[in-house]
Amino acid sequence: MTSDSIQIPRSLPLLLTHDGVLLPGSSMRCSVDTSGNMELVRSRLLRGTSLKSTIIGVIPDTSDPASDREKLPAMHRIGTAALVVQVAGSNWPKPHYTLLVTGLCRFQILQILKERPYPVAEVEQLDRLENLSSKSEFKEALGELSEQFYKYALQLLDMLDSSVPAVAKLKRLLDNLPKELHPDILASIIRTTNEEKLQILDAVGLDERFKVTIPLLLRQIEGLKLLHKTRNPKTADDKRVRDRRKLGGGAVKPFSLDDTEDDDEDSDDIILLEKKIKSCSMPEPAMKVCMKEMKRLKKMPQSMPEYALTRNYLELMSELPWSKSTTDQLDIRAARILLDNDHYAMAKLKRRVLEYLAVRQLKNNLKGPILCFVGPPGVGKTSVGRSIAKTLGREFHRIALGGVCDQSDIRGHRRTYVGSMPGRIINGLKIVGVNNPVFLLDEVDKLGKSLQGDPAAALLEVLDPEQNHSFTDHYLNVAFDLSQVLFIATANSTATIPPALLDRMEVLEVPGYSQEEKLEIAHRHLIAKQLAQHGLTPEQIQIPPETTLEIITRYTREAGVRSLDRRLGAVCRAVAVKVAEGQHRHGKSETSDVTDVEDSRPRDVSGPADLSLPPEMPILIDHHALRDILGAPMYEIEVFERLNQPGVAIGLAWTPLGGEIMFVEASRMDGEGQLTLTGQLGDVMKESAHLAISWLRSNAKKFQLTNGTFDLLDSTDIHLHFPAGAVTKDGPSAGVAIVTCLASLFSGRLVCSDVAMTGEITLRGLVLPVGGIKDKVLAAHRAKLKRVILPQRNEKDLEEIPPNVRRDLTFIFAGSLEDVLNAAFDGGFFRKRGQELLNSKL
């Protein structure tokens, strides 16, 4: 494009800039965030296709930034016609565009053609861009000024490092460009204020333009001379680096000499960062990587995107606790007292923690074990981990893994990606600031799996005591020692944890609480916590143990204490309303409502607001008050109502929420010998049902379940149902309950209403052991049952059951199905059945 080919349109859309002045021949980035400018970009730039559609008028906005932006701003009368080179958009922190524009020539506004949605003006081109250097009138009028300016410009460039490509390019431009363009180009790269650039923009005449620019050029030369005198010769390399940063943008980003002080500050920051890296005592391999990256950083222009990435990497490396650790507080007696005060029950779990502390006291270099607390929600797994950290005097950090499906969350992203960051393990170490914290990996059984990898597989190296001394995060790309970290994982069930990951952890079962344990926990911890959260005191509310026990038995059904905590919170909220109302009433009158004091009988009320007591009296939560606040009981004991006819038995099941009793119902009808199973059963439960019916059919004659020689299913259909059909049921522990239910159906006898059972069966009638015995026994205890039938090989599991529960229950251990049936029926199944048949013959 020759200088004669530029001809701007008669009307131009105007872009108003508030933070800079664009001169012809220079480039500038403009931030567009006002409504008028953004509409200009959308309408004329993003939709335009011709060259003229990309030429706009850039006008300095001389109005106050705090003024009303709805009105047309005060515009400078002279602007610069510019070619839009690049348009970039962003939505953060608010929607805006960034334009890269290159100045072409000056123009003058003749009149505003329209103001909305963006201003458009009729303009007159002032610079014709004709090559005047060869004309005789230019040499006569401006020859001396132009030569003087050219000499000062060369002197300025000689003071910079010629090895920098941008400096050499600028020298070539001075030699090749027409001299009448020199003032605009040089003025755009030297240190000037916006007011001074406005003066240059207003200098339409060439002589005036040279006269305004030469003093600015001299001032810059004097400033560089002073800077060279005060600069230490040892910092010549730093000068070269700064010059590269200033001129690194080439023609796209104009070179500027007005950032010297900022560059000095940035250089100081890099020096401090280097000192910080050398003083953080990192291993030799990591130090070599950091020093290599530091050398690259010093030679890198700030405008490069990789500059920020490299600096962030080095800052992270300097902040990691490579050698900083806390000293363990190894006092076994104090630890035992602290654990007992924070948590009631959990004897097995607390014993294992004390064992770890004792071994740690005897052997200081013990590698951190990987403990996994497995139990239903609300039993205190997370709070135990926090108490362990407090016992040891270590920092505590919780990492929630529920729903994590990207392995980069564990191992980090590689630094080749934009927006890369370290994984949660390394980030957690940066947060706590020590290399031996307590890390709680919460909900490790709920890790996901996606196209981004398997995070459970990424945890294998983290949770292996033989490998995690050299854990390598993808972002760091150097090994970090995790052997001193005490990892504690929590899970509701081990069924969904991959076997390889489960093998690296020491599983500690945290079963549910008995009713007595819940009662003690409520009065030791929960009630006091709820009173503090609701601004109440023991002088304002009293919750006796009888009321708490009623909440536990009739308003909650869980293994933990979360629902109990919520119910106690509901009681406290209702009392808080009465206390606030009483204080308001007491403030308005000296007399209190005597009727409320005397009337303690239950009343027909519509809600907790009718529980009125004067504020100076403690509000006692009794049975009637509890019913007013929480409503009718949610759970009732229905065992005796369900077992009033043959074909019903009670089994015991384990769920991730704790143990539950499970009814098994069966009925028979005329048919073709089909077996129907309902109740959302899994494959294991279906197999148990087929095993049960096969065993009973094969032993029907032996145990006198038939009156003749025909088969049990001859002309008979059996329907086996597990109530609560919306809940999926599966597991190998319902076999004995199914056999008992079917035996009751075929014999016409009722199963004892106070007995529950669990155990798997074989085709030969043996009873096999099952898991979750403590949870199942606690479920039977909550249901007010008296006897529990267990597999004989599960007798050892009774040691985990609380003594008070063992006292309240009678345990019957069965090795075969004959033992189960004899214990499930009153008077024994086979002896009673034989006597009934004998009586019928007589």
Coordinates of N, CA and C in Angstrom, one line a residue, residues 336-346 350 378-380 383-384 387 390 513 516-534 538 543 548 561-562 564-566 568-569 572:
R336 N -5.6 -39.6 75.0 CA -6.8 -40.4 75.4 C -7.9 -39.6 76.0
I337 N -7.5 -38.6 76.8 CA -8.5 -37.7 77.4 C -9.2 -36.9 76.3
L338 N -8.4 -36.3 75.4 CA -9.0 -35.5 74.3 C -10.0 -36.3 73.5
L339 N -9.6 -37.5 73.1 CA -10.5 -38.3 72.3 C -11.8 -38.7 73.0
D340 N -11.6 -39.0 74.3 CA -12.8 -39.4 75.1 C -13.7 -38.2 75.2
N341 N -13.2 -37.0 75.4 CA -14.0 -35.8 75.6 C -14.7 -35.4 74.3
D342 N -14.0 -35.6 73.1 CA -14.6 -35.2 71.8 C -15.6 -36.2 71.3
H343 N -15.4 -37.5 71.6 CA -16.2 -38.6 71.0 C -16.6 -39.6 72.0
Y344 N -17.9 -39.9 72.1 CA -18.3 -41.0 73.0 C -18.4 -42.3 72.2
A345 N -18.2 -43.4 72.9 CA -18.1 -44.7 72.2 C -16.9 -44.8 71.3
M346 N -17.0 -45.5 70.1 CA -15.9 -45.6 69.2 C -14.7 -46.2 69.8
K350 N -10.7 -45.4 68.6 CA -9.8 -44.7 69.4 C -8.6 -45.5 69.9
G378 N -23.1 -39.7 59.5 CA -23.5 -39.1 60.8 C -22.9 -39.8 62.0
V379 N -21.9 -40.7 61.8 CA -21.3 -41.4 63.0 C -20.1 -40.7 63.5
G380 N -19.6 -39.7 62.8 CA -18.5 -38.9 63.3 C -17.1 -39.2 62.6
S383 N -15.2 -35.8 62.0 CA -14.8 -35.2 63.2 C -13.7 -35.9 63.9
V384 N -13.7 -37.3 63.8 CA -12.6 -38.0 64.4 C -11.3 -37.6 63.7
S387 N -10.1 -34.5 65.2 CA -9.6 -34.7 66.5 C -8.3 -35.3 66.5
K390 N -5.8 -32.6 66.0 CA -5.7 -31.8 67.2 C -4.9 -32.5 68.2
Y513 N -24.6 -46.2 66.3 CA -24.7 -46.1 67.7 C -25.9 -46.8 68.2
E516 N -28.7 -46.1 73.7 CA -28.0 -45.6 74.9 C -26.9 -44.7 74.5
E517 N -26.1 -45.1 73.5 CA -25.0 -44.2 73.0 C -25.5 -42.9 72.4
K518 N -26.5 -43.0 71.6 CA -27.1 -41.8 71.1 C -27.6 -40.8 72.2
L519 N -28.2 -41.4 73.2 CA -28.7 -40.6 74.3 C -27.5 -39.9 75.0
E520 N -26.4 -40.6 75.2 CA -25.3 -40.0 75.9 C -24.6 -38.9 75.0
I521 N -24.6 -39.2 73.7 CA -24.0 -38.2 72.8 C -24.8 -36.9 72.7
A522 N -26.2 -37.1 72.8 CA -27.0 -35.9 72.7 C -26.8 -35.1 73.9
H523 N -26.7 -35.6 75.1 CA -26.6 -34.8 76.3 C -25.2 -34.4 76.6
R524 N -24.2 -35.0 75.9 CA -22.8 -34.5 76.1 C -22.5 -33.4 75.1
H525 N -23.0 -33.6 73.9 CA -22.5 -32.7 72.8 C -23.6 -32.0 72.1
L526 N -24.6 -32.7 71.6 CA -25.6 -32.1 70.6 C -26.4 -31.1 71.2
I527 N -27.0 -31.3 72.4 CA -27.9 -30.3 73.0 C -27.1 -29.0 73.3
A528 N -25.9 -29.1 73.9 CA -25.1 -27.9 74.2 C -24.8 -27.2 72.9
K529 N -24.5 -27.9 71.8 CA -24.2 -27.2 70.5 C -25.4 -26.5 70.0
Q530 N -26.6 -27.1 70.0 CA -27.8 -26.5 69.5 C -28.2 -25.3 70.4
L531 N -28.0 -25.4 71.7 CA -28.3 -24.2 72.5 C -27.4 -23.0 72.2
A532 N -26.2 -23.3 71.9 CA -25.2 -22.2 71.6 C -25.6 -21.6 70.2
Q533 N -26.0 -22.5 69.3 CA -26.3 -22.0 67.9 C -27.6 -21.2 67.9
H534 N -28.5 -21.4 68.8 CA -29.8 -20.7 68.8 C -29.9 -19.6 69.9
P538 N -29.2 -23.1 79.4 CA -30.0 -24.2 80.2 C -31.0 -23.6 81.1
I543 N -34.3 -30.2 78.4 CA -34.7 -31.4 77.6 C -34.3 -32.6 78.4
T548 N -35.4 -37.0 75.1 CA -34.4 -37.3 74.1 C -34.5 -38.7 73.6
V561 N -26.2 -39.7 64.1 CA -26.9 -38.8 64.9 C -27.3 -37.5 64.2
R562 N -27.2 -37.5 62.8 CA -27.5 -36.2 62.1 C -29.0 -35.9 62.2
L564 N -31.0 -36.8 64.5 CA -31.2 -36.4 65.9 C -30.8 -35.0 66.2
D565 N -29.7 -34.6 65.6 CA -29.2 -33.2 65.7 C -30.2 -32.2 65.1
R566 N -30.8 -32.6 63.9 CA -31.7 -31.7 63.3 C -33.0 -31.6 64.1
L568 N -33.3 -31.9 67.4 CA -33.0 -31.0 68.5 C -32.9 -29.6 68.1
G569 N -32.4 -29.3 66.9 CA -32.4 -27.9 66.4 C -33.8 -27.4 66.2
C572 N -35.2 -26.4 69.6 CA -34.5 -25.1 70.0 C -35.1 -23.9 69.3

